[in-house]
Short mmCIF file of N, CA and C and ligand atoms in Angstrom, two decimals:
data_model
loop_
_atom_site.label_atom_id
_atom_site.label_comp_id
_atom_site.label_asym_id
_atom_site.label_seq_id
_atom_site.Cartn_x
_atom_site.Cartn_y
_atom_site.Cartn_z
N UNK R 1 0.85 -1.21 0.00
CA UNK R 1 0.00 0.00 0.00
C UNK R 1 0.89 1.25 0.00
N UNK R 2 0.19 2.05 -0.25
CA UNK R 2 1.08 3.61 -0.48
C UNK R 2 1.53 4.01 0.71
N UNK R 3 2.25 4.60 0.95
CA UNK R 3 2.81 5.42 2.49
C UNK R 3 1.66 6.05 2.60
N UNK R 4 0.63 7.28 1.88
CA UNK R 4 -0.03 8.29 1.76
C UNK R 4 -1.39 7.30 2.73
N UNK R 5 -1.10 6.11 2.27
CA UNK R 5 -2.76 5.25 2.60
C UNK R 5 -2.46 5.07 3.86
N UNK R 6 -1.66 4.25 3.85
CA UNK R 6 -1.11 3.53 5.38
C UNK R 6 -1.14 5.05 6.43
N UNK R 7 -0.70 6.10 6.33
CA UNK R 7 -0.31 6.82 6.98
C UNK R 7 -1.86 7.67 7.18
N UNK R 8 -2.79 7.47 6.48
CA UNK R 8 -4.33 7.68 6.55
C UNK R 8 -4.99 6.43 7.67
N UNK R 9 -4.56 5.42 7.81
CA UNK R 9 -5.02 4.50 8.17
C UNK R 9 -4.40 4.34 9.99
N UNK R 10 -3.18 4.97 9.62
CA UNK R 10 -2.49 5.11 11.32
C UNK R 10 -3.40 6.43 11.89
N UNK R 11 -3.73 7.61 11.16
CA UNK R 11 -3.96 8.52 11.60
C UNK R 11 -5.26 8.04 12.54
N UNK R 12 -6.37 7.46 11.47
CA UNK R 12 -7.53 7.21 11.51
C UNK R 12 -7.89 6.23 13.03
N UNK R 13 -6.45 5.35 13.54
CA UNK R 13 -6.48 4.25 14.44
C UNK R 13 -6.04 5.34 15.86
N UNK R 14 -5.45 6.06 15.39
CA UNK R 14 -5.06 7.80 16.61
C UNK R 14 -6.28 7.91 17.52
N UNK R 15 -7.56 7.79 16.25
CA UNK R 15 -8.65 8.70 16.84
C UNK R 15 -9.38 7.61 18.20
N UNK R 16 -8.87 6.12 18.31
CA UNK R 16 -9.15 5.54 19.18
C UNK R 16 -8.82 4.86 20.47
N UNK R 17 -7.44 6.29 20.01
CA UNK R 17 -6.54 5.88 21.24
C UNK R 17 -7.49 6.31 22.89
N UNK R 18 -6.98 5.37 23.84
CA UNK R 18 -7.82 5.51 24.94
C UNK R 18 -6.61 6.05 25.93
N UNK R 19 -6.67 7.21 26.18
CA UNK R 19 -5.59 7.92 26.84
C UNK R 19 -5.96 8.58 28.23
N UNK R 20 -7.08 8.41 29.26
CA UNK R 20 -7.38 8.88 29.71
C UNK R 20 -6.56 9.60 31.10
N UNK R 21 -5.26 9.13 30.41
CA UNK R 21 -4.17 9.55 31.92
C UNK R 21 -2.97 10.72 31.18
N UNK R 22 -2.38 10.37 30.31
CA UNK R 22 -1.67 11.08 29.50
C UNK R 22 -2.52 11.87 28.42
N UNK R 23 -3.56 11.41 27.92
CA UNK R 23 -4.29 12.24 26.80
C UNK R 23 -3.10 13.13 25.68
N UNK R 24 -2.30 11.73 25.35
CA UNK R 24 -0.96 11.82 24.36
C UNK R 24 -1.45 10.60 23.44
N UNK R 25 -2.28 10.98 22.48
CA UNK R 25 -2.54 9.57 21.19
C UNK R 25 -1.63 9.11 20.26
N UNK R 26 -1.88 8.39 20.08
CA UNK R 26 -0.58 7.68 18.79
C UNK R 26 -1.38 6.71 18.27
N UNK R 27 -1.45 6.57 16.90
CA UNK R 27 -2.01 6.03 16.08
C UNK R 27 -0.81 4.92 15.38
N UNK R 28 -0.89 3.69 14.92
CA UNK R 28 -0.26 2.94 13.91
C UNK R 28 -1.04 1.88 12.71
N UNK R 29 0.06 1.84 12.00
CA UNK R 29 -0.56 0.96 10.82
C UNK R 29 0.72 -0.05 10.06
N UNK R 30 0.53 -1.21 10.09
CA UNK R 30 1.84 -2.29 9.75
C UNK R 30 0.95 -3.46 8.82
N UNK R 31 2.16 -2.81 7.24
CA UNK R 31 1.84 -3.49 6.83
C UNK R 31 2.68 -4.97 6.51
N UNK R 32 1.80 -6.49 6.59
CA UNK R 32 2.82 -7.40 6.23
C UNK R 32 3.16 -7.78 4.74
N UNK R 33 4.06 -9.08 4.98
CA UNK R 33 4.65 -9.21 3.57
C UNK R 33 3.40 -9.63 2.35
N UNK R 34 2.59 -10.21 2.70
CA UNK R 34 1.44 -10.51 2.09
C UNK R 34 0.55 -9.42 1.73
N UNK R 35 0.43 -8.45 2.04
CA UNK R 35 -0.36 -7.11 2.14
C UNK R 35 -1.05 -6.75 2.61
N UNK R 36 -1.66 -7.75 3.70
CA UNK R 36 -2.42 -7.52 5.19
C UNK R 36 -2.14 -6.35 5.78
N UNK R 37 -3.02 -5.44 6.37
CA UNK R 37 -2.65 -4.49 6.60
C UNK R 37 -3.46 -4.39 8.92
N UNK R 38 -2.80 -3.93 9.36
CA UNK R 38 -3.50 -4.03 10.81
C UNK R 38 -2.97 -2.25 11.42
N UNK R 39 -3.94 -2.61 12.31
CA UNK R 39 -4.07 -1.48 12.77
C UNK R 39 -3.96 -1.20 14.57
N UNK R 40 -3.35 0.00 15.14
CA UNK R 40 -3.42 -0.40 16.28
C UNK R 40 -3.58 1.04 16.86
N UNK R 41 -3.96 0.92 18.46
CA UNK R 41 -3.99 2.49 19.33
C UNK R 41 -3.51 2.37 20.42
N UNK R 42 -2.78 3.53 21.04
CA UNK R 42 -2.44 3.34 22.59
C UNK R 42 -3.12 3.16 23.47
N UNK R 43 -3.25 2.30 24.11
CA UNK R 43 -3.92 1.85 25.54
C UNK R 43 -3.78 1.77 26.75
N UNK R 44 -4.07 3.18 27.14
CA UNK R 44 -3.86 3.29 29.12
C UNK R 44 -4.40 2.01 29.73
N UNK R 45 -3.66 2.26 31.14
CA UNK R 45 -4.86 1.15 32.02
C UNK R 45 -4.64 2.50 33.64
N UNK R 46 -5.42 2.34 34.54
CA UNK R 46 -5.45 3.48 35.88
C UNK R 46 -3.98 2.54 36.47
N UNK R 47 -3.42 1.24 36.35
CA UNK R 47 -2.98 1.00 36.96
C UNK R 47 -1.35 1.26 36.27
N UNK R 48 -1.29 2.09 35.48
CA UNK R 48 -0.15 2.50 34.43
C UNK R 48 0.72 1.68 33.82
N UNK R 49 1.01 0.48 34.58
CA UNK R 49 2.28 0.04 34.00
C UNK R 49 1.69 -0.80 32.57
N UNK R 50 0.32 -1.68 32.91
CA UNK R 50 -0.14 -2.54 31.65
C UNK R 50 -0.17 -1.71 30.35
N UNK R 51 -0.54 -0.29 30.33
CA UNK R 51 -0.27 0.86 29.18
C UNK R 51 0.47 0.13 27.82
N UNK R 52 -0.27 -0.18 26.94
CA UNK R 52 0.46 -0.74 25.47
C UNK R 52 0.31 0.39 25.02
N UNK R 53 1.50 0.41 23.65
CA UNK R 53 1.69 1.42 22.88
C UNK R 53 0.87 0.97 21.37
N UNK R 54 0.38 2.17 20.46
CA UNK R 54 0.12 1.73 19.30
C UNK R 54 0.67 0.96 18.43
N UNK R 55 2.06 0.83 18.43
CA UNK R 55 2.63 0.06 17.40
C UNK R 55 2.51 -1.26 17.81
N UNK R 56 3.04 -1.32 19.58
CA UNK R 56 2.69 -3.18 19.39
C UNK R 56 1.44 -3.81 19.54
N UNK R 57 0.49 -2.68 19.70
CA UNK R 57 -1.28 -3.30 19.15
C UNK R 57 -1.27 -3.89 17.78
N UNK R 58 -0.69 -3.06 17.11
CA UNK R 58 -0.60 -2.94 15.72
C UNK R 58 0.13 -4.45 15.10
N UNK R 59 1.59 -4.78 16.16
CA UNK R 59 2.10 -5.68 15.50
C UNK R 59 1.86 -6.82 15.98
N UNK R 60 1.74 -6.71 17.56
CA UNK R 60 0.88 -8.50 18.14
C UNK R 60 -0.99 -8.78 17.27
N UNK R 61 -1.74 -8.04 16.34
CA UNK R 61 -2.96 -7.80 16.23
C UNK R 61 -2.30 -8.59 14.77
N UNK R 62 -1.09 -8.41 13.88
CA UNK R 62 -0.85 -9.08 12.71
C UNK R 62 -0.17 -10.16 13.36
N UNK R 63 0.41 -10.88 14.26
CA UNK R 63 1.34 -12.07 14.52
C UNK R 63 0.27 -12.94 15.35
N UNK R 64 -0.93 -12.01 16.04
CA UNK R 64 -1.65 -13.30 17.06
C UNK R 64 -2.74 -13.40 15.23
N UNK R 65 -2.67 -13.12 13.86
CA UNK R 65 -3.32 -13.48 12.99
C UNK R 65 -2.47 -14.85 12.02
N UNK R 66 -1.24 -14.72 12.43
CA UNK R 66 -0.44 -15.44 11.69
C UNK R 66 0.31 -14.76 10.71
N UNK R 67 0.36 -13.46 10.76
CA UNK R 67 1.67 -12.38 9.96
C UNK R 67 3.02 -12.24 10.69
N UNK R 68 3.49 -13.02 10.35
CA UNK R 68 4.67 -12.78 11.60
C UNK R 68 6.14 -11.99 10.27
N UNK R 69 5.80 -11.82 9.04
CA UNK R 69 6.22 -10.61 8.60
C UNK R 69 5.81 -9.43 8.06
N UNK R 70 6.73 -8.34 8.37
CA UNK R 70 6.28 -7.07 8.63
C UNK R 70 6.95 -6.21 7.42
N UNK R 71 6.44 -5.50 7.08
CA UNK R 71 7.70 -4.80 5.38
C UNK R 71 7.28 -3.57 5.92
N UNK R 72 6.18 -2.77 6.45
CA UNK R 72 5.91 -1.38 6.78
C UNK R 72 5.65 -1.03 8.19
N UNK R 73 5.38 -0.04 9.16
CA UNK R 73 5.31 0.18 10.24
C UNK R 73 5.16 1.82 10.14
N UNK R 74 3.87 2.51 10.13
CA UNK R 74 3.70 3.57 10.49
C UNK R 74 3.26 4.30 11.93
N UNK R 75 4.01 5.39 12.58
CA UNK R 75 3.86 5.72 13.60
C UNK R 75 3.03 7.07 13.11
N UNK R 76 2.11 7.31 14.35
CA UNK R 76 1.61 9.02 14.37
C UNK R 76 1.40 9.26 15.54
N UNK R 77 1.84 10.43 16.03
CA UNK R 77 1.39 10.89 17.10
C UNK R 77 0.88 12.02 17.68
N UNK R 78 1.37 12.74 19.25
CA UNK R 78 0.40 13.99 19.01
C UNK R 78 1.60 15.49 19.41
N UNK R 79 3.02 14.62 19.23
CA UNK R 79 4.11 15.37 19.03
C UNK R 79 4.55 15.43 17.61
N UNK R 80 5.72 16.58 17.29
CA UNK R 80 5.96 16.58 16.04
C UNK R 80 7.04 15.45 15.84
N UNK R 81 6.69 14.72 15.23
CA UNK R 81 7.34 13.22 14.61
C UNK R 81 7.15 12.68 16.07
N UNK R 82 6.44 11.30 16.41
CA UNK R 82 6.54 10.41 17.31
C UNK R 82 7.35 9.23 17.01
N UNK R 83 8.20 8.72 17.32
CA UNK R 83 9.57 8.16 17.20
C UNK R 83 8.64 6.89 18.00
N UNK R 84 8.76 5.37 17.86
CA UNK R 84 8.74 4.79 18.37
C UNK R 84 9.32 4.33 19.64
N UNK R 85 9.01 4.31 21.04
CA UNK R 85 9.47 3.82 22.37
C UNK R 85 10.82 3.22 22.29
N UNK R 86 11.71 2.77 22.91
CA UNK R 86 12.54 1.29 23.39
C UNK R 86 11.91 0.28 23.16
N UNK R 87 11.03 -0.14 24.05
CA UNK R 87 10.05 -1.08 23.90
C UNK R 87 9.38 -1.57 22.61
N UNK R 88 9.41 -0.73 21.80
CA UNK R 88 8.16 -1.27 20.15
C UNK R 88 9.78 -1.24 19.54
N UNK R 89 10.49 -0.50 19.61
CA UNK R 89 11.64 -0.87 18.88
C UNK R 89 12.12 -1.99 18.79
N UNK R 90 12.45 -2.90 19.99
CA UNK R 90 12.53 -4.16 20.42
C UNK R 90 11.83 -5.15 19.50
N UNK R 91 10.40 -4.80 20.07
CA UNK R 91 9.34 -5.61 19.39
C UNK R 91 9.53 -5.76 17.62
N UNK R 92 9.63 -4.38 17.22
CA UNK R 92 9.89 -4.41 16.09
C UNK R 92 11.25 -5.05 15.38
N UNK R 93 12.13 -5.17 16.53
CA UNK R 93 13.52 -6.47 15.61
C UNK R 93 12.46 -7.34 15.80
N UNK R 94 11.72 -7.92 16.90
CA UNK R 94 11.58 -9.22 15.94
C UNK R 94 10.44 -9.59 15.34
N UNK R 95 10.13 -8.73 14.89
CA UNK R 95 9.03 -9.39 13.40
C UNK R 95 9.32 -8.34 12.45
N UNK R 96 9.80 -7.03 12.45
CA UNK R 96 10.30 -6.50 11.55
C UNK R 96 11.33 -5.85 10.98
N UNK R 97 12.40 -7.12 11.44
CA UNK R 97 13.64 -6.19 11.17
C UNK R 97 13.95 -5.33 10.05
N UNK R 98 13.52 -6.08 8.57
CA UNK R 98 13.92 -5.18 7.69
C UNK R 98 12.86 -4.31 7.04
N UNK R 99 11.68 -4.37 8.14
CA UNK R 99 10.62 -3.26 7.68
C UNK R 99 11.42 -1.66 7.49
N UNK R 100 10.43 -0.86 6.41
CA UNK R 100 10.70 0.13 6.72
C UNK R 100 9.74 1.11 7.85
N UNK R 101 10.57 1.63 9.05
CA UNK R 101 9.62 2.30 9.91
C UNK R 101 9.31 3.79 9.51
N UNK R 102 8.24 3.92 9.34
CA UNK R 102 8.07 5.30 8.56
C UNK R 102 6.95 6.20 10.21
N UNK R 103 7.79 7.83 10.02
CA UNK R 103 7.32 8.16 11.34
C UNK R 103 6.72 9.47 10.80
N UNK R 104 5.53 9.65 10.59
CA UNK R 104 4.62 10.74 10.23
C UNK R 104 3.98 11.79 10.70
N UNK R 105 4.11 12.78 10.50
CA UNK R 105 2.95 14.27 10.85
C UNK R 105 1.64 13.96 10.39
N UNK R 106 2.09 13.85 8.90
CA UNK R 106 0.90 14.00 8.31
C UNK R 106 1.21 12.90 6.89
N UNK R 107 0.16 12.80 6.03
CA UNK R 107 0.28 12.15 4.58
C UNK R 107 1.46 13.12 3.96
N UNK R 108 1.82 14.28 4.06
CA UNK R 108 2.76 14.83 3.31
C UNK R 108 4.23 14.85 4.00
N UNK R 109 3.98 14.27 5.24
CA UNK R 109 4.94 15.09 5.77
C UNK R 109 5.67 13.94 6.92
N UNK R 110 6.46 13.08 6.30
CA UNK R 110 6.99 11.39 7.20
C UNK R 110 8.44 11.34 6.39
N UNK R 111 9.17 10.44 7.47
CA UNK R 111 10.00 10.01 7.46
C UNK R 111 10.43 8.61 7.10
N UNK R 112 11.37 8.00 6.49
CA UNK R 112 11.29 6.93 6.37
C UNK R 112 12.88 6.34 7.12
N UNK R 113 12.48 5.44 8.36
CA UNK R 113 13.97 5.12 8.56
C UNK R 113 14.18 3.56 8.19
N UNK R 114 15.01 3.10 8.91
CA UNK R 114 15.41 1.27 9.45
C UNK R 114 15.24 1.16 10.49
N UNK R 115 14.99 -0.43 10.97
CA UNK R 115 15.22 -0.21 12.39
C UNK R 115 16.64 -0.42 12.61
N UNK R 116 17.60 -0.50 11.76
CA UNK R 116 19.23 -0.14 12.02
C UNK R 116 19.16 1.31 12.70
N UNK R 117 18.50 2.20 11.85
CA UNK R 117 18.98 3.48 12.49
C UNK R 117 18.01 3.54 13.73
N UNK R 118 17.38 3.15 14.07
CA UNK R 118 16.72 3.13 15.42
C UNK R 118 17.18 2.74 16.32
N UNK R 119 17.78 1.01 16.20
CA UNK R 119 17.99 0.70 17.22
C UNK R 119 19.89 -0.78 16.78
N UNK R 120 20.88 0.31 16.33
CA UNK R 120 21.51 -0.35 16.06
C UNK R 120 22.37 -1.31 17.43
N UNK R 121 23.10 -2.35 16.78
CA UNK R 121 23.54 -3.38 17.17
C UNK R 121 22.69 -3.83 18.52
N UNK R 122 21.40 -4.07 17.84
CA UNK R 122 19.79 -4.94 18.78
C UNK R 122 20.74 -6.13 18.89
N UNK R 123 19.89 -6.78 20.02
CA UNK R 123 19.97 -8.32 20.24
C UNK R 123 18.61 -8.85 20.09
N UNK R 124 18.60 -9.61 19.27
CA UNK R 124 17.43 -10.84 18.74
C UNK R 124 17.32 -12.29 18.49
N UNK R 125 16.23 -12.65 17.78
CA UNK R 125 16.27 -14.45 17.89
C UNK R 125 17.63 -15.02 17.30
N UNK R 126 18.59 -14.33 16.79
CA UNK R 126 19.83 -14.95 15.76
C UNK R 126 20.60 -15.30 17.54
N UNK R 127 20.67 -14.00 17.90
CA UNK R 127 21.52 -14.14 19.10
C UNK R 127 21.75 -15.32 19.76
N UNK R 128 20.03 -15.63 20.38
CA UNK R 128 19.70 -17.43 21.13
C UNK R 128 20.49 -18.60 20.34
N UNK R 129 20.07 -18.48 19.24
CA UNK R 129 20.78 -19.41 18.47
C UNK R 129 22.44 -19.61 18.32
N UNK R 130 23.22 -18.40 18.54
CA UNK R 130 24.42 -18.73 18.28
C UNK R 130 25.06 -18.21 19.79
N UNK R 131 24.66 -18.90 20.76
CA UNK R 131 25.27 -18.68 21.91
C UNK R 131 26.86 -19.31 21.51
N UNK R 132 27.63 -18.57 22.43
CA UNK R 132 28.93 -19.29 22.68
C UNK R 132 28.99 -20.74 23.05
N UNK R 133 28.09 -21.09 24.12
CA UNK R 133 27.66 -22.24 24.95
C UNK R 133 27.80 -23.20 23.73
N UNK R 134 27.19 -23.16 22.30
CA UNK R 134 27.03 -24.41 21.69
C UNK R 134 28.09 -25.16 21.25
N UNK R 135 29.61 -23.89 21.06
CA UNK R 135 30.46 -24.98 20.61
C UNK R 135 31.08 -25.24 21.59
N UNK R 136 30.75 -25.28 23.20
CA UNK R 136 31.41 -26.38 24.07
C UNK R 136 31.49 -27.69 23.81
N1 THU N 1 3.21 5.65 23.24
C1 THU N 1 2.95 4.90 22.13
O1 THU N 1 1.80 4.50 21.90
N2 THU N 1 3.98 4.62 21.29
C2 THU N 1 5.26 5.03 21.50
O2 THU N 1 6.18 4.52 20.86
C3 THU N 1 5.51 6.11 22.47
C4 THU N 1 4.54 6.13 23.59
C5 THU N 1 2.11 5.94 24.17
C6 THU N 1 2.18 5.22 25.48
C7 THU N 1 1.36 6.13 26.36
O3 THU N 1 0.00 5.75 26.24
C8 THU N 1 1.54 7.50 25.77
O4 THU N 1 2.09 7.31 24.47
C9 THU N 1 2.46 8.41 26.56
O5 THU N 1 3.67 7.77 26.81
#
């Protein structure tokens, strides 16, 4: 899908963010390799810490469907450019490492990064696998 769409479609998921403690929305939209497209919003709880962010609504809502790849990842928020957390960064090595994360104002007006430039030298599922431990 177009950046212009997707980035209509994050905006549109903004408007259901449930913020009733911060009243700071963020909208997302991730698309997978197939062209499934999902959608997600930030979610307070009174007891703060359970608080999910839009993007990993967005990306557990395509992996609990069976998309466990990711090629797009749009952020919006209610600052100028909302940068994805630590936390969704994370999330995002592992189902989308080589997505592109695109971080938006508006349909005219986004960024397109990696999650290299986000969150270089991550540790992920390669890591588990090549522990030192195995060639004891
Ligand atoms: N938030 C997100 O939804 N995504 C981010 O990457 C940054 C933070 C939310 C969490 C919380 O509901 C509000 O923004 C303020 O931190």
């Amino acid at each position: 899908m177009e950046n212009k769409d997707l980035i209509k479609k994050a905006l549109k998921a903004k408007e259901m963010a449930y913020v009733p403690y911060s009243n700071f929305h963020v909208g997302a939209a991730v698309e997978t390799d197939d062209g499934s497209i999902f959608t997600g919003c930030n979610i307070e709880n009174a007891s703060y810490s359970p608080t999910i962010c839009a993007e990993r609504i967005a990306i557990f809502k395509a992996v609990s469907e069976g998309k466990t790849r990711i090629k797009k990842i749009i952020v919006v928020g209610d600052s100028d450019m909302t940068f994805p957390c630590g936390v969704c960064r994370q999330v995002i090595r592992e189902f989308a490492r080589d997505a592109e994360v695109i971080v938006a104002n508006s349909t005219d007006e986004y960024k397109v990064y990696s999650l290299e430039d986000l969150l270089p030298h991550s540790f992920g599922p390669e890591d588990l696998k090549r522990s030192k431990k195995d060639s004891d």
